[in-house]
Tab-separated table of C-alpha atoms and ligand atoms in Angstrom:
chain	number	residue	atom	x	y	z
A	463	UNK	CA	0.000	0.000	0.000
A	464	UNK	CA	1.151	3.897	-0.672
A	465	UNK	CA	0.730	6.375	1.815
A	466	UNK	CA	2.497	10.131	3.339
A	467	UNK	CA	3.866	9.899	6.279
A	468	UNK	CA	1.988	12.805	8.907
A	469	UNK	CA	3.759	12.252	11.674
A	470	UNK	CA	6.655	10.744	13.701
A	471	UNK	CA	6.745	10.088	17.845
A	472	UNK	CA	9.113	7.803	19.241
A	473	UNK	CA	10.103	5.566	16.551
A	474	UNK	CA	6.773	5.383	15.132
A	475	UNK	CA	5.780	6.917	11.816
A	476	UNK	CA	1.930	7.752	11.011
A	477	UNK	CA	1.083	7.041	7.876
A	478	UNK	CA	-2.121	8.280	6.183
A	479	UNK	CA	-3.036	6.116	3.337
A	480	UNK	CA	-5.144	8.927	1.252
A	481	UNK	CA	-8.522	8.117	2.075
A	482	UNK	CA	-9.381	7.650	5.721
A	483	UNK	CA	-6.929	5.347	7.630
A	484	UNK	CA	-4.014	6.715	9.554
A	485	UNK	CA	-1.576	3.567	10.141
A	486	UNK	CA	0.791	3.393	13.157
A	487	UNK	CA	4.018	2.002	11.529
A	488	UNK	CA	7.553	0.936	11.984
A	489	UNK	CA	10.517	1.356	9.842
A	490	UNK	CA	12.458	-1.433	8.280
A	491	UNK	CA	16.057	-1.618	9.728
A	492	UNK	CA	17.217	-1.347	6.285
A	493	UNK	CA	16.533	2.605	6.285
A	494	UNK	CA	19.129	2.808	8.926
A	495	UNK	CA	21.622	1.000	7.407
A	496	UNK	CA	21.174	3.030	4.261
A	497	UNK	CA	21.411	6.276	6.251
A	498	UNK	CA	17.856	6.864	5.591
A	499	UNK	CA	15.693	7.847	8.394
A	500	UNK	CA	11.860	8.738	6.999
A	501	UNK	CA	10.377	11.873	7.177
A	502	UNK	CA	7.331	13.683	7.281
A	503	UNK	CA	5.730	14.209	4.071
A	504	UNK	CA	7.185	11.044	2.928
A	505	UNK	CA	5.484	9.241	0.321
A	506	UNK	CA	6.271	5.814	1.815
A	507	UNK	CA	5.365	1.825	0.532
A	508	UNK	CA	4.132	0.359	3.589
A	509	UNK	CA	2.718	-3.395	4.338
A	510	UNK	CA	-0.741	-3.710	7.388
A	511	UNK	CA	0.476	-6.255	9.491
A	512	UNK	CA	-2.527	-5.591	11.864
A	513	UNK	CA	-6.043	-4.380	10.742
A	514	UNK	CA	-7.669	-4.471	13.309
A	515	UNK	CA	-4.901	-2.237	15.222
A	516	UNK	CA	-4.412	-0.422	12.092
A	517	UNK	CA	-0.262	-1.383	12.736
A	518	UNK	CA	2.502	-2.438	9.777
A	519	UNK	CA	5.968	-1.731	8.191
A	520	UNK	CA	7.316	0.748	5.950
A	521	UNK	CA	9.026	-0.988	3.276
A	522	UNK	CA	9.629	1.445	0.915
A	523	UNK	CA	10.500	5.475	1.101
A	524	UNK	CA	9.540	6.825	-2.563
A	525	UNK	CA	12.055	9.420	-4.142
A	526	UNK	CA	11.572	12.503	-2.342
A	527	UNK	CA	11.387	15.826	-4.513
A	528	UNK	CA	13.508	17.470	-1.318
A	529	UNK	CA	14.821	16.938	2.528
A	530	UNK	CA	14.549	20.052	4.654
A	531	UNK	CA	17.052	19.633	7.312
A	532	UNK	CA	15.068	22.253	9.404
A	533	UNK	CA	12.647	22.056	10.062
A	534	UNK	CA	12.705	18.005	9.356
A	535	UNK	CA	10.218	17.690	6.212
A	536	UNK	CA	10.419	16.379	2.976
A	537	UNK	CA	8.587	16.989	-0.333
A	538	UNK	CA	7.799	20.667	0.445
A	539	UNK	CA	6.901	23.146	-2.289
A	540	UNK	CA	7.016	26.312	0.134
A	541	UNK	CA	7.692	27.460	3.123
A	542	UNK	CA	5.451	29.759	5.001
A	543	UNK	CA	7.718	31.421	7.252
A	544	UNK	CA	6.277	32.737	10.522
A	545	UNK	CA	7.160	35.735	12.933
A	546	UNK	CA	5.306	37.609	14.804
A	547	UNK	CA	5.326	41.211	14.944
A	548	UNK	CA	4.990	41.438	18.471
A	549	UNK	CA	5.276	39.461	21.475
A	550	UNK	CA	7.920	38.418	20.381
A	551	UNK	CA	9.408	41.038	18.505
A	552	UNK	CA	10.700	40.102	15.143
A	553	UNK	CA	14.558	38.470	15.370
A	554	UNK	CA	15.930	39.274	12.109
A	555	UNK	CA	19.197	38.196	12.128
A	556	UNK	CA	17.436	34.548	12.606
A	557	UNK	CA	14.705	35.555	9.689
A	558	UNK	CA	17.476	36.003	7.077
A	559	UNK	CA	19.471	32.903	8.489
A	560	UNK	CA	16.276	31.129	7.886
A	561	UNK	CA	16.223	32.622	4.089
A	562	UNK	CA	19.298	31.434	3.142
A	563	UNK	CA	18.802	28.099	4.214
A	564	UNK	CA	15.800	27.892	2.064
A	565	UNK	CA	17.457	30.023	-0.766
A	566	UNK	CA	20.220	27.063	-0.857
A	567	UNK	CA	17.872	24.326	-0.311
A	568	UNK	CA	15.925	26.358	-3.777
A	569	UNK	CA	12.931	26.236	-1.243
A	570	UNK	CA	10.066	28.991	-2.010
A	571	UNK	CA	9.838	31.259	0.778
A	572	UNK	CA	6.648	33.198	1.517
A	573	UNK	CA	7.491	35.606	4.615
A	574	UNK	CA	4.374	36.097	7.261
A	575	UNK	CA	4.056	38.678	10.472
A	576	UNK	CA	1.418	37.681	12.769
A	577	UNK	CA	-0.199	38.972	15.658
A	578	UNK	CA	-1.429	42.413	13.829
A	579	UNK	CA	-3.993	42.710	15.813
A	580	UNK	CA	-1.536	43.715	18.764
A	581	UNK	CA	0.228	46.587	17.117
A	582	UNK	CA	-2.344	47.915	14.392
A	583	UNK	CA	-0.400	48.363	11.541
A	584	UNK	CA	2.913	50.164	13.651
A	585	UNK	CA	6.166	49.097	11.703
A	586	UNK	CA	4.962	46.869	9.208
A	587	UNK	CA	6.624	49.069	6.564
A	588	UNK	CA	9.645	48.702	7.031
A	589	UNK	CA	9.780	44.843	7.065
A	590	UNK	CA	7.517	45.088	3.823
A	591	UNK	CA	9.721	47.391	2.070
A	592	UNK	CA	13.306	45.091	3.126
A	593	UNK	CA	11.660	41.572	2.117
A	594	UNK	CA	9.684	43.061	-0.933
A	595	UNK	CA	13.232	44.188	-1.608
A	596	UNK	CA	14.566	41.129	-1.820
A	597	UNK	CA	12.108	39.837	-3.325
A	598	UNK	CA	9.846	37.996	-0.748
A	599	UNK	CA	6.242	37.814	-0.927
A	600	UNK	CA	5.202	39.411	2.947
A	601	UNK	CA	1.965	38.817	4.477
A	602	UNK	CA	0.504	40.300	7.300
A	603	UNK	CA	-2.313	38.568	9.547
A	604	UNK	CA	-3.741	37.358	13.093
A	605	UNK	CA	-4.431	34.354	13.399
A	606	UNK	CA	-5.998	35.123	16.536
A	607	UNK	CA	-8.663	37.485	15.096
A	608	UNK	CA	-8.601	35.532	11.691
A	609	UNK	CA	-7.135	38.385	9.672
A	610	UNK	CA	-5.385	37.799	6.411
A	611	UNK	CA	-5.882	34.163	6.105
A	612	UNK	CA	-7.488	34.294	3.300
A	613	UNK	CA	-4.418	35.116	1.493
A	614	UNK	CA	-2.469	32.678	3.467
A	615	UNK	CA	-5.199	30.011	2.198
A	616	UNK	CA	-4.858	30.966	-1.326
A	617	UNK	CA	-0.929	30.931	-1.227
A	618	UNK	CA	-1.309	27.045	0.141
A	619	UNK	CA	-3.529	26.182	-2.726
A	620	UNK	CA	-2.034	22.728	-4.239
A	621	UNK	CA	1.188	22.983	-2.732
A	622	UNK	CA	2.799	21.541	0.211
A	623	UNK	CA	3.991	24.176	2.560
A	624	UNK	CA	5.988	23.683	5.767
A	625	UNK	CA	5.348	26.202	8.370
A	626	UNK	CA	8.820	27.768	9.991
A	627	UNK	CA	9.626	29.894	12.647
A	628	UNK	CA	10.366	30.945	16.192
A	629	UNK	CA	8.729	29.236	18.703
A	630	UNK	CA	5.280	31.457	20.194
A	631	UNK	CA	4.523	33.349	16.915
A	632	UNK	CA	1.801	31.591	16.115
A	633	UNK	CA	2.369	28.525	14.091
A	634	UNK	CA	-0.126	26.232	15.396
A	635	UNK	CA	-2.611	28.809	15.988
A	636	UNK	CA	-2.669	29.243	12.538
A	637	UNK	CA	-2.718	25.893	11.646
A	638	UNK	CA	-5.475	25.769	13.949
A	639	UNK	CA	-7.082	28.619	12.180
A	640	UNK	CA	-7.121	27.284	8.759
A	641	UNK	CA	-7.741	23.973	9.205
A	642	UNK	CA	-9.865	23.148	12.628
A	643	UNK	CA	-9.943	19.732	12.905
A	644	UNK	CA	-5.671	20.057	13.290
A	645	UNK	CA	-6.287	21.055	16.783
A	646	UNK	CA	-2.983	22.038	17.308
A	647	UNK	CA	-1.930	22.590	21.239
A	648	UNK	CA	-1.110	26.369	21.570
A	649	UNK	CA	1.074	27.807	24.317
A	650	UNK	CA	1.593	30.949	26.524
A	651	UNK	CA	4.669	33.432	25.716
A	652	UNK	CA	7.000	33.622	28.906
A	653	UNK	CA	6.456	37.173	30.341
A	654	UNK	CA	9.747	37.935	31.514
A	655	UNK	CA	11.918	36.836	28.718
A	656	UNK	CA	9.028	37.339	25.424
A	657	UNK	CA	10.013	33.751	24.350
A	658	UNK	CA	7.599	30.951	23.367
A	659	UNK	CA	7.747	27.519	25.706
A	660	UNK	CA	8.097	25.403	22.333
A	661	UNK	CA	4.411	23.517	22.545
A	662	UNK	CA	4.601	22.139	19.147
A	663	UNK	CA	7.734	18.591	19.736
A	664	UNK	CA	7.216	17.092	16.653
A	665	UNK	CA	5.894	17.896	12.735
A	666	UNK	CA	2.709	17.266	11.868
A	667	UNK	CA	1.417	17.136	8.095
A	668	UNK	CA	-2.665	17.916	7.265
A	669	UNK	CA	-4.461	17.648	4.248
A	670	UNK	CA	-6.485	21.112	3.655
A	671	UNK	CA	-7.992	19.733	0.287
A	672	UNK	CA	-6.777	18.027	-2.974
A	673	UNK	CA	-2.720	18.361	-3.646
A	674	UNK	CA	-2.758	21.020	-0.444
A	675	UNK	CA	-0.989	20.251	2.182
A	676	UNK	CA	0.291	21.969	5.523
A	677	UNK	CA	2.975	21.237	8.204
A	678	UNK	CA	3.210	22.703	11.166
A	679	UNK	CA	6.491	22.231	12.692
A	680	UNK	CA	8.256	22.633	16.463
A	681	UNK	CA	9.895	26.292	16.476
A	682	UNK	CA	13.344	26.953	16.716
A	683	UNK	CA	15.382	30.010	18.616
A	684	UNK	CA	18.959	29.706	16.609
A	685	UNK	CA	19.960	28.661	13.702
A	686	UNK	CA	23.343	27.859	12.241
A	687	UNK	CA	24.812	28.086	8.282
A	688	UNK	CA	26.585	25.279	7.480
A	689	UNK	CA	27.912	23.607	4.646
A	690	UNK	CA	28.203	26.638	2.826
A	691	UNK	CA	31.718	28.743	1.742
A	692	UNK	CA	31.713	32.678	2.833
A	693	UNK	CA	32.143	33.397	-0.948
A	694	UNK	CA	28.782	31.665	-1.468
A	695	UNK	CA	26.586	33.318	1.005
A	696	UNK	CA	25.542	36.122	-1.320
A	697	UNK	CA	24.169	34.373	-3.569
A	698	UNK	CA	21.659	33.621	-1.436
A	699	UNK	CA	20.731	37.054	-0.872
A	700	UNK	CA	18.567	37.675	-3.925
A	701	UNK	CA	18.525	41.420	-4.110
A	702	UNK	CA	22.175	42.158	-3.902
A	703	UNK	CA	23.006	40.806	-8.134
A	704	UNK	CA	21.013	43.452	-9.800
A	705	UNK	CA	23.255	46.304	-7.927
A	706	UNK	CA	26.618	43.826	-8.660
A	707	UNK	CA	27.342	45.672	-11.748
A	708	UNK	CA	28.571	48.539	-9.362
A	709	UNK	CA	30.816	46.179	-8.628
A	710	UNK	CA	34.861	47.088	-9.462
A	711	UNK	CA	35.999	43.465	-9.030
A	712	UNK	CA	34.175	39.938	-10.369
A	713	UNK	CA	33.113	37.889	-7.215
A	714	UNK	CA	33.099	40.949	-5.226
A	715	UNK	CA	31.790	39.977	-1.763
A	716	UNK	CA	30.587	43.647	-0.826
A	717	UNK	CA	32.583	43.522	2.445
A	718	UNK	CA	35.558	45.334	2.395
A	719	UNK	CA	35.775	46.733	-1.177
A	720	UNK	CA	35.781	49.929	-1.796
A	721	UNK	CA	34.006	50.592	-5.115
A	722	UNK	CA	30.840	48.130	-4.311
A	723	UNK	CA	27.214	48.685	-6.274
A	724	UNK	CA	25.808	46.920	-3.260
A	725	UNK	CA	26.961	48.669	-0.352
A	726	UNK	CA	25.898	52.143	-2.947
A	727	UNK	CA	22.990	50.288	-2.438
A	728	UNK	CA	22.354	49.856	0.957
A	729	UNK	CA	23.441	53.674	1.642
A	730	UNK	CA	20.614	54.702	-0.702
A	731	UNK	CA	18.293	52.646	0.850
A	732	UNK	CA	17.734	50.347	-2.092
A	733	UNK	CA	18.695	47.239	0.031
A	734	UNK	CA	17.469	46.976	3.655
A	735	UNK	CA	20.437	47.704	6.234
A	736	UNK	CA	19.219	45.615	8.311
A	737	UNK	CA	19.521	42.689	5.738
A	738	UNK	CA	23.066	44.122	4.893
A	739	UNK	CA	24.270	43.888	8.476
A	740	UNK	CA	22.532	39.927	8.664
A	741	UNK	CA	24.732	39.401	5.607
A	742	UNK	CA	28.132	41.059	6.987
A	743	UNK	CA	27.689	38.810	10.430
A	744	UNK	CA	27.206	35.588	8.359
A	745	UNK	CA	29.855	36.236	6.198
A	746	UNK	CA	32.113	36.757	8.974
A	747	UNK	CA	31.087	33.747	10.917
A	748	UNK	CA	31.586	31.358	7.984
A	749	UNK	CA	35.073	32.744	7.486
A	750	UNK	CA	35.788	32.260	10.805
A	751	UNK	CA	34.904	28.649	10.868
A	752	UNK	CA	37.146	28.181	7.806
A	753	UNK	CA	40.134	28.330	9.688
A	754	UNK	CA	39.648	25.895	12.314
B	1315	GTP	N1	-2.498	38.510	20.061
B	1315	GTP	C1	-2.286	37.416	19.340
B	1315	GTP	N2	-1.787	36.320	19.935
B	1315	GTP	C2	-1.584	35.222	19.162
B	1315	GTP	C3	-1.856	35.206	17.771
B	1315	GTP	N3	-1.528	33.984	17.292
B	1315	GTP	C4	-1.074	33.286	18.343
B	1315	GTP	N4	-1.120	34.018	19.473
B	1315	GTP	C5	-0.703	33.593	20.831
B	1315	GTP	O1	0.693	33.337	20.847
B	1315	GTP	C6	0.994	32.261	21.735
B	1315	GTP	C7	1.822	31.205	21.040
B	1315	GTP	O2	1.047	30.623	20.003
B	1315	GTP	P1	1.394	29.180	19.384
B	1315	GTP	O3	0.434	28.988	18.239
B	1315	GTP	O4	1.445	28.141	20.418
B	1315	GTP	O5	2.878	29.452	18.814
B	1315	GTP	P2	3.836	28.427	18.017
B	1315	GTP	O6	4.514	29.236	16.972
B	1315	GTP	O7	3.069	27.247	17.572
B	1315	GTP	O8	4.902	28.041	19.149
B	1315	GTP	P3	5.776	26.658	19.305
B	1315	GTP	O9	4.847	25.497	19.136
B	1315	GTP	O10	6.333	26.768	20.672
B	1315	GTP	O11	6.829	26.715	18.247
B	1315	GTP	C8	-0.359	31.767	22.242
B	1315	GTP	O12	-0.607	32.349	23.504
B	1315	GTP	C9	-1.331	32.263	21.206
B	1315	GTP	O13	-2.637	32.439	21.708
B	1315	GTP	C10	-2.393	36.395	17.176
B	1315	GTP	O14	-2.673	36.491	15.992
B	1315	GTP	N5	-2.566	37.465	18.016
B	1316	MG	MG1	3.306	25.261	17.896
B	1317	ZN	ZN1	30.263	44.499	-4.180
């Protein structure tokens, strides 16, 4: 039988068969040994040892389209990627971290702010106009008092989106919000330190409608680049190459050059400082790592 994985706890994968049964299943040892370990979103060959129990094997883990490292997902078309503009405030420095992950995994980022409802509109401009810059879809909502999610909806629309960010800016709320049935446990932010308690332990994949998909995901509070050479990183940074003809030198890294279209840029405003600075502190980091 074929099936998507929806879940993982403790050695056991969930595996939803595409109609209506949701089978509690092991994996083969054979994954192991291959390095393989299944993931959610997983198209998966599995056998029912038990039908009564609704219990069996995964025998098989169909070629996956991608991995995500994190969050853990595979076969995901988009990323929604969730912060809240409030409560907590907005980390940016892990935002773009998080966007050039997905810009070197050639994952599909859609960026989302929630929690309007606390701030009315303050300071959504100027994360609009840095992300638009880049060239990032940004959507503004509450889950909370349900605003925006119609966009959010029609952005989903047969795709399979993984939902990403810090932990306590909404994520399962939102899940919760556009598909009810997810029930989704929801927790309090900390009031002294503005953090989430990380409710949401494991990934979860629901089925909105045909071909549409959603994952809500545990949230994370660092993240680190790897695998990646400081020369590299701005190419992840989608709105510095139209300004690279400023450029005096070819592979200019627009860090310590002096005659540097992007940093011309950034001093007129035309690329977000704050996504310059992001960039400067990566850079630096990954060269730093180089030498050890
Ligand atoms: N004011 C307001 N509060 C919200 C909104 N969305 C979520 N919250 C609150 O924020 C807190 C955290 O929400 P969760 O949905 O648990 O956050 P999460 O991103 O899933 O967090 P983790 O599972 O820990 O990663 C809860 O107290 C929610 O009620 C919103 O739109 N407005
Ligand atoms: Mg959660
Ligand atoms: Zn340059």
């Amino acid at each position: 039988m074929r099936g998507k994985i929806i879940k993982g706890i403790a050695g056991f994968y969930y595996v939803h068969d595409g109609k209506e049964l949701v089978v509690q299943c092991r994996a083969k040892g054979v994954f192991r040994s291959r390095g393989l370990k299944p993931l959610v979103g997983d198209d998966v060959e599995f056998d029912l040892t038990d039908e009564k129990d609704l219990e069996g094997n995964i025998t098989e883990i169909l070629p996956r389209k991608n991995a995500l490292v994190r969050p853990a997902a595979a076969n995901v078309d988009q990323a929604l990627v969730v912060f809240s503009i409030t409560h907590p405030e907005p980390n940016l420095n892990l935002l773009d971290r998080f966007l050039v992950m997905m810009e070197a995994q050639e994952v599909p980022v859609v960026i989302c702010f929630n929690k309007t409802d606390l701030t009315g509109g303050a300071g959504e401009e100027t994360y609009r106009a840095a992300y638009e810059a880049a060239g990032y879809e940004v959507l503004f909502i509450s889950a909370r008092k349900g605003l925006g999610l119609e966009e959010v909806r029609s952005r989903m629309e047969g795709k399979t989106t993984v939902l990403a960010g810090p932990s306590g800016v909404g994520k399962s709320s939102l899940t919760n919000a556009l598909f009810p049935q997810a029930a989704m446990e929801t927790g309090s932010i900390s009031k002294k330190i503005q953090r989430g308690k990380h409710t949401t332990r494991h990934t979860e994949l629901f089925s909105l409608g045909e071909n549409t998909y959603m994952m809500d995901t545990p949230g994370f509070s660092s993240m680190y680049i790897e695998d990646m050479e400081a020369g590299e990183l701005k190419d992840y940074f989608p709105e510095f190459s139209r300004w690279e003809d400023g450029c005096k030198f070819l592979g200019c890294v627009h860090v310590g050059e002096k005659v540097c279209g992007v940093k011309d840029a950034v001093e007129r405003g035309d690329i977000g400082r704050s996504r310059y600075e992001n960039y400067r502190l990566m850079y630096q980091e990954l060269k730093d790592k180089r030498r050890y």
